[in-house]
Amino acid sequence: MSVHNLNPARQQPGRYDHLIRPDGLVHRTLYTDPAIFDEEMRKIFGGSWVYLAHESELPDPHDFKTATLGRRPVIVARDGNGALHGLLNRCTHRGSLVCVKEQGNAPRFQCPYHNWTFGSDGRLLAVTFPDGFAASFDKKTRNLGQLPRLESYRGFIFGSLNPEVEPVAQWLGNARPVLDWAIDKDEAVSRRWRVVKGTHYTFRANWKHQNDNNCDPYHVPFLHSSTAKMNEVMHGVGKGLDHVKGDRNRMYVQYLGNGHKLFDQRPEMGDSWPRVRPIPGKETHATAILAEAGEAMGAKYLELVGRAGINLIIYPNLFIMGHGMFAVYEPVSVARTNTRYYSTLFDDAPAAFNTLRLRFAEDFNNLAGRDDNDAMERIQDALDTIPEMEWLDFSRGLGTPRESTDENGVITGNVMDDTGVRGSYLRWKELMHAEPQLGVVT
Amino acid sequence: MTDRESAAIREAMLREPSSAADALHIDDGRYAALAAETAAAHGRTDPATLSPGDPAASVLYREARLLDGGRYRDWLTMLAEDCLYWIPTSRSPSDPRRESGVNLDDKRRLLDRIVVIETGLLRAQDPPSRTARIVTNVESWKTPSGAIEVRSNLMLWERRRGYLDHYIGWQEHELVPSSEGWLIRRKIINLLNCDEPQGNITFIL
């Protein structure tokens, strides 16, 4: 397991050192400079692993799903033998997108422009009117571009353009036991997962704001106070996020290395189901689940409906909430980001369980989640327009006795501190200082 | 501008109006009346009395007026107790048991949503979205049970913090009779971009 030290003296020096300071200040241009964004798309969303798709979205031979690796459109496809390929969605003839469907099943991808036809493994199968090409023309040199690395970890598929990147299981490092915990909790009840699209959002701000926000419990009692107030007035205490309101409790944030970070609510959450707000159909569906599955098994299902108690950010683009909920950060431009939420249904569970999971997934995001988007847009507006004010402050917890490092290099900080976020910026610097040799297999 | 030209303009500005009636009706009484009339127009929540013959259109137009005016409590009174409000994330017909909605609310969660707005603390509605919606192509069908199925097109513009956003699509309403007139039992908004990432839908569509 790789150990990442937050001591800046141990970092390799580089040209971004002056933008991420040892006292916890980060420069505004990280969020506003299009040149830095372009470099991120090469070095972070290219040079490292990026989450692309879940295996349950493409279970059968020739199934495919389109995704983005940074800004690059890719097709994650299974060939006839079920093997996974990460294909660059670009015809090798004149460069058109070959596939514009989100998801489906196709043994062949045919470019609509001149009908060049590729297999689901990316190989060029046929060109139209082939007599026009010289005898030396070799179809094998015109296969779809393929990511040199594509690996799946327990169903989660990651891709990279960097042939030298370490194996996913190793790269996950200290994030791996947390991800395992989340997957194990669901798999103890069902292994027949089906990941489905949830609500997707777009906002006018840089992708790193969202990456920071999901490991920033400090904002919860303030930015989301309207939802807290409503819950208190309408439904009493103990609902939603009302366990996140102060810094004297057993919850914590952690920097896990390789950019990954965790906000862990589990020490204060208790059972999940009693915290679930009165989502539509809550009572009728709970009754149906208990009737169909029996009291003991039904209770297990209900426990998997609400919030699992982890905000695990797998750097740079995957946000695991547990209980089948996760989100993908999709950078669009320096000041535009999409956040795509997903839910997981169980094919062998009572239908009412799957429905309740979907109603729960809508709940927090649509009541309070837009506060985050609004906050991020306000940040972006001010950072874009006031160059004289240069710094953002991520110093909370730094230089206090609230931070400690264990033998695996995991740095644990107070629940309201910036420990996790600071770690991600050191990873940012490490990736941006590196010069990965990106490559495509053709 | 020459000195002669600017002198001509000054002279024109100072000249008496050609007809006193052009200006004499603007006095303090008229301003007071205008303020009262404007307040009444902004605050109007009652059903219109001279609307088109189709009762469904009257319901939809009143709904649009209340929602654009942020009169959410009044809008709630237009809903049947077993109302469903749904914005699907894929093209209809889709199944809410297999996908999350942008929203899928019963009356209880709609009330929660409105209380969140009423706290005055909802950052995504501070300042509030200003909206104007056009409801058109209204067609309605009476059902054997006495309800009305309505289909209409929706064009909604949202202005907030200097940005302009739009929500365009078609809607389904089911209206059921009650002692207070027609109530909305189902409202489904099918957005053109339902399957794309959505912006700040923290108001009621």
XYZ file of C-alpha atoms in Angstrom:
647
model
C 0.000 0.000 0.000
C 1.482 3.329 -0.991
C 1.985 5.886 1.712
C 1.314 9.518 0.907
C 2.773 12.014 3.249
C 1.183 15.383 3.726
C 4.514 16.900 4.736
C 5.157 19.278 1.823
C 8.907 18.932 2.284
C 8.612 15.327 1.067
C 6.770 16.269 -2.109
C 8.649 16.522 -5.392
C 9.160 20.177 -6.245
C 7.387 21.418 -9.352
C 5.861 24.349 -11.145
C 2.548 24.243 -9.247
C 4.151 24.462 -5.792
C 3.387 28.169 -5.527
C -0.346 27.564 -6.209
C -0.913 25.011 -3.430
C 0.737 26.333 -0.311
C 1.863 24.407 2.762
C -0.321 26.660 4.941
C -3.494 25.269 3.299
C -4.110 28.031 0.750
C -4.978 27.106 -2.842
C -4.793 29.549 -5.733
C -7.936 30.634 -7.607
C -6.458 29.815 -11.033
C -6.869 26.090 -10.299
C -10.584 26.725 -10.852
C -10.506 29.445 -13.496
C -7.601 28.864 -15.899
C -8.638 26.965 -19.067
C -5.012 25.945 -19.669
C -4.852 24.286 -16.252
C -8.163 22.549 -17.003
C -6.786 21.192 -20.288
C -3.707 19.918 -18.484
C -5.941 18.248 -15.850
C -7.802 16.463 -18.627
C -4.487 14.968 -19.798
C -2.729 14.274 -16.530
C -5.514 13.586 -14.000
C -8.301 12.389 -16.318
C -5.902 10.424 -18.516
C -2.742 9.821 -16.520
C -4.581 8.202 -13.604
C -7.570 5.879 -13.281
C -11.017 7.257 -14.079
C -14.308 5.495 -13.266
C -16.260 4.732 -16.460
C -19.099 2.254 -15.923
C -20.484 -0.535 -13.780
C -20.415 -4.101 -15.081
C -24.123 -4.576 -14.368
C -24.849 -1.850 -16.937
C -23.379 -4.102 -19.634
C -23.894 -7.686 -18.457
C -24.040 -9.555 -21.795
C -21.742 -10.041 -24.820
C -21.873 -7.021 -27.165
C -23.468 -4.802 -24.498
C -22.017 -1.312 -24.389
C -22.265 1.931 -22.466
C -20.863 5.310 -23.463
C -18.961 7.398 -20.926
C -16.345 10.124 -20.759
C -12.708 9.855 -19.778
C -12.144 13.480 -18.874
C -13.774 15.066 -21.910
C -13.035 12.166 -24.268
C -16.077 10.184 -25.385
C -15.455 6.469 -24.871
C -17.446 3.297 -25.394
C -17.112 0.622 -22.755
C -18.045 -2.504 -24.684
C -18.091 -6.252 -24.231
C -16.944 -8.291 -27.206
C -18.552 -11.577 -28.272
C -16.633 -13.418 -25.550
C -17.742 -10.984 -22.856
C -14.304 -9.343 -22.520
C -14.363 -5.615 -21.717
C -12.836 -2.972 -23.991
C -12.430 0.769 -23.529
C -12.844 2.203 -27.029
C -12.294 5.806 -28.033
C -15.528 6.894 -29.703
C -13.898 8.247 -32.853
C -13.884 6.771 -36.326
C -10.337 6.178 -37.576
C -11.372 7.407 -41.023
C -12.530 11.022 -40.694
C -12.960 11.221 -36.949
C -16.732 11.111 -36.430
C -18.290 9.749 -33.256
C -19.259 6.197 -34.157
C -21.804 5.717 -31.355
C -24.231 8.316 -29.996
C -26.452 5.994 -27.924
C -26.070 5.975 -24.153
C -26.333 2.246 -23.715
C -27.345 -0.819 -25.691
C -26.281 -4.019 -27.395
C -24.384 -3.973 -30.691
C -22.050 -6.542 -32.215
C -20.833 -3.814 -34.592
C -20.379 -0.057 -34.514
C -20.907 1.483 -37.911
C -19.812 5.042 -38.580
C -22.718 6.867 -40.250
C -20.448 8.990 -42.467
C -18.876 6.401 -44.859
C -20.093 3.213 -43.151
C -16.774 1.931 -41.867
C -17.696 -0.943 -39.564
C -15.978 -1.887 -36.313
C -16.474 -4.883 -34.052
C -17.452 -4.612 -30.391
C -13.773 -5.283 -29.672
C -12.845 -2.177 -31.689
C -11.363 -4.021 -34.701
C -12.057 -2.537 -38.132
C -14.113 -5.238 -39.844
C -14.898 -3.637 -43.181
C -14.525 -0.493 -45.244
C -16.981 0.335 -48.007
C -15.769 0.197 -51.670
C -12.400 -1.249 -50.564
C -10.986 -1.294 -54.129
C -10.212 2.390 -53.772
C -7.521 1.749 -51.183
C -3.985 0.754 -52.150
C -2.756 -2.801 -51.678
C -0.588 -1.517 -48.832
C -3.635 -0.261 -46.890
C -3.816 -2.399 -43.750
C -7.164 -2.535 -41.945
C -5.350 -3.572 -38.775
C -3.870 -0.072 -38.573
C -7.348 1.516 -38.501
C -8.942 -0.178 -35.484
C -10.771 2.085 -33.022
C -8.399 3.586 -30.485
C -8.411 1.513 -27.324
C -7.495 2.523 -23.783
C -4.242 0.769 -22.890
C -5.652 -0.013 -19.456
C -9.158 -1.013 -18.416
C -9.739 -2.822 -15.140
C -12.745 -3.768 -13.109
C -12.781 -3.864 -9.334
C -15.799 -5.772 -7.964
C -17.965 -4.483 -10.813
C -16.643 -0.907 -10.960
C -14.831 -0.377 -14.280
C -11.949 2.103 -14.473
C -9.948 3.180 -17.503
C -6.668 4.967 -18.087
C -4.607 6.261 -21.006
C -1.432 5.712 -19.006
C 0.045 2.255 -19.724
C 2.266 2.585 -16.646
C -0.510 3.159 -14.109
C -0.523 0.757 -11.144
C -3.251 -1.940 -10.933
C -6.634 -0.609 -9.742
C -6.711 -2.742 -6.595
C -3.344 -1.295 -5.589
C -4.270 2.263 -6.585
C -7.447 2.119 -4.475
C -5.118 1.494 -1.529
C -6.659 2.598 1.754
C -9.949 3.395 -0.023
C -10.327 -0.285 -0.834
C -11.509 -1.533 2.590
C -14.130 1.245 2.673
C -15.354 0.402 -0.837
C -15.340 -3.292 0.131
C -17.432 -2.469 3.212
C -20.040 -0.746 1.046
C -20.146 -3.530 -1.548
C -20.143 -6.295 1.084
C -23.085 -4.710 2.920
C -25.214 -4.839 -0.242
C -23.881 -8.206 -1.389
C -24.763 -9.781 1.951
C -28.361 -9.354 0.794
C -28.041 -9.658 -2.988
C -25.383 -10.259 -5.624
C -27.782 -9.571 -8.468
C -27.057 -5.877 -8.859
C -28.456 -3.664 -11.538
C -27.014 -0.154 -11.585
C -29.545 2.335 -13.000
C -29.296 5.981 -13.905
C -30.415 8.415 -11.243
C -30.849 12.154 -11.518
C -28.049 14.004 -13.250
C -27.187 17.628 -12.516
C -25.239 20.342 -14.262
C -23.763 23.457 -12.699
C -21.620 26.398 -13.737
C -18.500 25.666 -11.713
C -15.242 23.734 -11.722
C -15.287 19.978 -11.026
C -12.974 20.264 -8.006
C -15.587 22.214 -6.036
C -17.854 19.140 -6.113
C -14.963 16.821 -5.310
C -14.155 19.026 -2.270
C -17.787 19.508 -1.266
C -18.513 15.823 -0.721
C -15.772 15.653 1.923
C -16.667 18.972 3.573
C -19.078 18.274 6.464
C -18.276 21.792 7.752
C -20.893 23.267 5.388
C -23.725 20.882 6.248
C -25.302 22.635 9.276
C -25.189 25.989 7.472
C -25.718 25.538 3.745
C -28.415 22.877 4.267
C -30.169 24.577 7.189
C -33.457 24.909 5.271
C -33.835 21.131 4.956
C -32.808 20.623 8.580
C -35.374 23.182 9.712
C -38.118 21.606 7.586
C -37.354 18.112 8.922
C -37.415 19.369 12.501
C -40.721 21.219 12.065
C -42.485 18.592 9.937
C -41.032 15.264 11.088
C -39.147 15.781 14.371
C -35.501 15.041 15.185
C -33.418 12.141 13.888
C -34.143 12.527 10.177
C -31.812 13.189 7.256
C -28.447 14.709 8.082
C -29.201 16.023 11.563
C -26.284 14.035 12.981
C -23.918 16.395 11.117
C -24.091 19.598 13.118
C -20.967 20.006 15.219
C -17.302 19.086 15.593
C -17.442 17.312 18.942
C -18.491 13.790 18.085
C -16.979 10.509 16.909
C -17.273 11.138 13.174
C -14.149 12.050 11.210
C -12.658 12.809 7.822
C -9.667 10.963 6.407
C -7.124 11.362 3.684
C -6.586 7.857 2.319
C -3.786 8.500 -0.200
C -3.789 8.730 -4.037
C -6.286 11.594 -3.734
C -8.991 9.396 -2.137
C -10.786 10.758 0.923
C -13.548 9.809 3.333
C -16.148 11.546 5.464
C -17.243 8.826 7.860
C -20.610 9.298 9.574
C -20.964 5.708 10.711
C -19.848 6.294 14.327
C -22.852 8.587 14.960
C -25.494 7.313 12.540
C -27.055 4.276 14.117
C -29.504 2.365 11.949
C -30.234 3.750 8.518
C -33.972 3.056 8.142
C -35.183 5.166 11.123
C -33.355 8.161 9.614
C -35.231 7.880 6.311
C -37.614 10.778 5.827
C -41.254 10.142 4.832
C -40.488 9.486 1.165
C -43.453 8.741 -1.113
C -44.931 5.305 -0.434
C -42.677 4.725 2.583
C -45.335 3.038 4.738
C -47.082 0.971 2.040
C -43.805 -0.229 0.555
C -42.266 -1.099 3.928
C -45.364 -3.172 4.691
C -45.085 -4.902 1.314
C -41.376 -5.674 1.830
C -41.966 -7.155 5.296
C -44.926 -9.191 4.015
C -42.982 -10.568 1.051
C -39.593 -11.182 2.681
C -40.625 -11.878 6.285
C -39.705 -9.832 9.356
C -36.008 -10.731 9.602
C -35.095 -10.489 5.932
C -37.456 -7.538 5.442
C -35.620 -5.604 8.135
C -32.351 -6.241 6.264
C -33.840 -4.815 3.106
C -35.166 -1.720 4.892
C -31.729 -1.098 6.395
C -30.326 -0.849 2.851
C -32.770 1.855 1.716
C -31.388 4.996 3.399
C -28.014 6.606 3.887
C -25.118 4.181 4.518
C -23.013 6.778 6.333
C -19.983 7.121 4.083
C -18.907 9.819 1.671
C -16.004 8.047 -0.051
C -14.402 10.030 -2.855
C -12.266 7.902 -5.156
C -10.128 10.497 -6.888
C -10.811 12.097 -9.256
C -14.366 11.243 -10.333
C -16.202 8.634 -8.243
C -18.280 9.397 -5.143
C -19.469 6.327 -3.218
C -22.314 6.822 -0.740
C -23.066 3.154 -0.104
C -26.412 1.330 -0.212
C -26.006 1.249 -3.975
C -25.834 5.026 -4.408
C -22.888 6.668 -6.093
C -22.134 9.635 -8.328
C -19.686 10.416 -11.100
C -18.155 13.863 -11.544
C -17.932 14.788 -15.192
C -15.848 17.856 -16.053
C -17.279 19.674 -19.082
C -15.175 22.831 -19.103
C -13.182 24.836 -16.579
C -16.434 26.324 -15.239
C -19.025 23.641 -16.064
C -19.489 20.216 -14.454
C -22.083 17.454 -14.558
C -22.710 15.231 -11.549
C -24.334 11.965 -12.546
C -26.031 9.981 -9.784
C -26.737 6.258 -9.968
C -28.746 3.821 -7.869
C -28.475 0.067 -7.578
C -31.479 -2.247 -7.741
C -31.498 -5.925 -6.793
C -33.003 -8.286 -9.368
C -33.969 -10.779 -6.663
C -35.421 -8.338 -4.115
C -39.062 -7.411 -3.527
C -40.076 -4.812 -6.136
C -41.113 -2.473 -3.307
C -37.490 -2.407 -2.071
C -36.182 -1.210 -5.426
C -38.892 1.440 -5.655
C -38.120 2.765 -2.169
C -34.410 2.983 -3.009
C -35.270 5.150 -6.008
C -37.590 7.400 -3.977
C -34.871 7.777 -1.327
C -32.227 8.627 -3.937
C -34.415 11.559 -5.058
C -34.900 12.849 -1.551
C -31.803 14.644 -0.285
C -30.533 15.633 -3.709
C -33.702 17.384 -4.733
C -34.392 19.057 -1.406
C -30.912 20.108 -0.306
C -28.389 19.020 -2.925
C -29.071 22.030 -5.103
C -27.772 24.239 -2.274
C -24.370 22.779 -3.053
C -24.693 23.586 -6.747
C -25.686 27.142 -5.881
C -22.743 27.537 -3.494
C -20.327 26.222 -6.111
C -21.696 28.609 -8.737
C -21.289 31.544 -6.367
C -17.683 30.507 -5.752
C -17.025 30.231 -9.472
C -18.582 33.647 -10.195
C -16.383 35.374 -7.636
C -13.182 33.488 -8.464
C -13.648 34.201 -12.169
C -14.084 37.924 -11.690
C -11.800 39.031 -8.830
C -8.200 38.219 -9.773
C -6.895 40.501 -6.999
C -8.169 38.085 -4.314
C -6.060 35.054 -5.025
C -6.502 32.393 -2.362
C -9.005 29.833 -1.054
C -8.528 28.655 2.519
C -8.290 24.908 3.178
C -6.316 25.300 6.409
C -8.912 24.112 8.911
C -7.311 21.564 11.240
C -3.775 22.255 10.042
C -1.347 22.926 12.899
C -3.863 21.697 15.487
C -3.567 18.502 17.537
C -6.729 17.235 15.749
C -4.825 15.438 12.965
C -3.021 12.094 13.259
C -1.406 9.621 10.849
C -1.589 5.854 11.252
C 0.836 3.134 10.117
C -0.849 2.875 6.678
C -0.389 6.573 6.036
C -4.083 7.336 6.588
C -4.456 10.835 8.016
C -7.490 11.257 10.261
C -8.861 14.681 11.107
C -11.757 16.186 12.990
C -15.062 15.773 11.170
C -15.240 19.496 10.359
C -11.610 19.828 9.192
C -10.101 20.028 5.696
C -7.813 17.032 6.189
C -9.245 14.998 3.313
C -9.536 17.881 0.878
C -5.960 19.043 1.542
C -4.765 15.549 0.732
C -6.526 15.592 -2.621
C -4.718 18.824 -3.551
C -1.364 17.237 -2.826
C -2.369 14.394 -5.138
C -3.450 16.978 -7.714
C 0.004 18.527 -7.542
C 1.717 15.132 -7.772
C -0.277 14.186 -10.892
C 0.187 17.608 -12.506
C 3.946 17.549 -11.859
C 4.275 14.125 -13.473
C 4.741 13.716 -17.230
C 2.754 10.551 -18.018
C 3.288 9.074 -21.488
C -0.334 8.674 -22.554
C -0.921 6.128 -25.256
C -3.666 4.497 -27.277
C -3.696 0.891 -28.471
C -4.805 0.683 -32.107
C -24.358 68.172 -32.046
C -24.281 71.821 -33.077
C -25.232 74.596 -30.651
C -28.299 75.311 -32.770
C -29.482 71.683 -32.586
C -29.121 71.436 -28.819
C -30.945 74.729 -28.396
C -33.839 73.355 -30.474
C -34.050 70.263 -28.306
C -34.043 72.340 -25.099
C -36.807 74.493 -26.460
C -38.921 71.448 -27.400
C -38.523 69.958 -23.934
C -39.768 73.106 -22.242
C -42.759 73.609 -24.552
C -46.258 73.103 -23.085
C -47.977 69.850 -24.108
C -50.163 70.289 -27.165
C -53.123 68.869 -25.278
C -53.367 69.176 -21.520
C -55.290 65.886 -21.355
C -52.094 64.046 -22.399
C -50.570 64.636 -19.011
C -53.209 65.802 -16.559
C -54.473 62.305 -15.755
C -51.068 61.462 -14.206
C -51.529 62.659 -10.661
C -51.002 61.187 -7.232
C -54.460 59.597 -7.193
C -53.679 57.714 -10.387
C -50.361 56.483 -8.940
C -52.169 55.282 -5.808
C -54.755 53.468 -7.934
C -51.998 51.944 -10.064
C -50.269 50.636 -6.929
C -53.506 49.072 -5.705
C -54.355 47.584 -9.109
C -50.840 46.158 -9.474
C -50.933 44.641 -5.997
C -54.295 43.058 -6.783
C -53.007 41.616 -10.076
C -49.922 40.165 -8.368
C -51.969 38.742 -5.538
C -54.756 37.241 -7.630
C -55.308 33.574 -6.746
C -59.029 33.137 -7.493
C -60.348 31.239 -10.522
C -60.839 33.432 -13.592
C -64.447 34.242 -14.438
C -64.145 34.872 -18.202
C -61.819 32.054 -19.299
C -62.021 29.794 -22.359
C -64.823 27.273 -22.523
C -62.561 24.282 -21.807
C -62.524 23.927 -18.000
C -59.155 22.161 -18.231
C -57.502 25.223 -19.777
C -58.804 27.403 -16.942
C -57.289 25.057 -14.373
C -53.929 24.947 -16.155
C -53.750 28.718 -16.628
C -54.591 29.353 -12.992
C -51.977 26.816 -11.973
C -49.392 28.581 -14.150
C -50.327 31.925 -12.610
C -49.974 30.618 -9.045
C -46.655 28.874 -9.714
C -45.104 31.845 -11.523
C -46.229 33.978 -8.597
C -44.598 31.641 -6.057
C -48.048 31.065 -4.477
C -47.247 27.505 -3.500
C -49.751 27.201 -0.626
C -52.548 28.314 -2.942
C -51.299 25.849 -5.560
C -51.439 23.027 -2.977
C -55.184 23.646 -2.636
C -55.507 22.796 -6.360
C -54.152 19.276 -5.726
C -56.137 16.171 -4.843
C -54.992 14.425 -1.665
C -53.657 11.482 -3.700
C -51.812 13.713 -6.173
C -48.560 12.667 -7.863
C -46.120 15.211 -9.281
C -43.481 13.621 -11.516
C -40.650 14.833 -13.751
C -39.268 11.662 -15.411
C -35.584 11.253 -16.319
C -36.254 9.285 -19.485
C -38.686 9.595 -22.334
C -42.216 8.502 -21.605
C -43.625 6.061 -21.080
C -41.163 5.212 -18.338
C -41.600 3.358 -15.061
C -40.821 5.156 -11.787
C -40.251 1.788 -10.148
C -37.183 1.392 -12.386
C -35.749 4.918 -12.402
C -35.362 7.986 -10.242
C -37.240 11.099 -11.258
C -35.934 14.629 -11.329
C -38.828 14.722 -8.878
C -41.472 12.213 -7.978
C -43.498 13.632 -5.125
C -46.695 12.845 -3.307
C -48.505 15.709 -1.591
C -46.514 15.081 1.592
C -43.145 15.584 -0.084
C -44.470 18.540 -2.064
C -45.446 20.163 1.220
C -41.942 19.424 2.586
C -40.488 21.053 -0.516
C -42.647 24.131 -0.022
C -41.774 24.366 3.684
C -38.074 24.249 2.714
C -38.665 27.270 0.458
C -40.713 29.018 3.144
C -37.901 28.800 5.711
C -36.181 31.502 3.675
C -32.959 29.549 4.136
C -32.968 27.578 0.872
C -29.779 28.921 -0.724
C -30.743 27.673 -4.172
C -33.803 29.973 -3.970
C -31.985 32.989 -2.545
C -32.658 35.021 -4.561
C -35.767 33.188 -5.816
C -36.070 32.023 -9.415
C -38.265 34.352 -11.447
C -40.295 32.309 -13.863
C -42.721 32.867 -16.710
C -44.392 29.892 -18.301
C -46.478 29.566 -21.408
C -49.008 26.733 -21.334
C -50.417 26.065 -24.773
C -51.796 23.392 -27.169
C -54.266 22.416 -24.451
C -56.307 19.354 -25.423
C -58.571 17.501 -23.021
C -60.585 14.313 -22.877
C -63.344 13.311 -20.491
C -62.819 9.814 -19.041
C -65.602 7.304 -18.224
C -64.971 7.879 -14.499
C -65.729 11.588 -14.884
C -62.125 12.792 -14.754
C -60.431 14.929 -17.414
C -57.141 13.963 -19.050
C -55.276 17.026 -20.299
C -52.271 17.327 -22.544
C -50.483 20.634 -23.012
C -47.149 22.107 -24.006
C -44.998 23.977 -21.520
C -42.386 26.639 -22.176
C -40.876 27.992 -18.995
C -38.164 30.596 -18.633
C -36.241 30.945 -15.388
C -34.247 34.062 -14.624
C -32.002 33.992 -11.565
C -28.777 35.790 -10.589
C -28.400 37.160 -14.105
C -28.672 33.757 -15.795
C -31.486 32.620 -18.065
C -32.537 28.967 -18.145
C -35.425 27.297 -19.888
C -37.551 24.206 -19.341
C -39.497 22.996 -22.343
C -41.701 19.978 -22.834
C -45.236 18.691 -22.597
C -47.349 17.922 -19.584
C -50.052 15.487 -18.598
C -52.669 16.533 -16.065
C -55.426 14.393 -14.632
C -58.240 16.512 -13.199
C -60.802 15.004 -10.868
C -64.076 16.613 -9.768
C -64.567 17.788 -6.199
C -66.934 20.083 -4.343
C -64.414 22.936 -4.895
C -64.135 22.281 -8.641
C -61.478 20.377 -10.551
C -58.464 19.108 -8.588
C -55.127 17.913 -10.014
C -54.573 14.231 -9.303
C -51.596 13.727 -11.618
C -49.105 16.138 -13.093
C -46.280 14.795 -15.234
C -43.812 17.125 -16.896
C -42.017 15.488 -19.827
C -39.005 17.676 -20.525
C -37.299 17.582 -23.917
C -33.996 17.121 -22.106
C -35.360 14.784 -19.418
C -32.413 12.401 -19.844
C -29.748 15.121 -19.713
C -28.229 16.779 -16.638
C -30.644 19.253 -15.027
C -30.115 22.706 -13.543
C -31.579 24.348 -10.481
C -35.114 22.884 -10.327
C -35.800 24.041 -6.770
C -39.068 25.707 -7.742
C -42.198 23.845 -8.845
C -42.410 23.260 -12.591
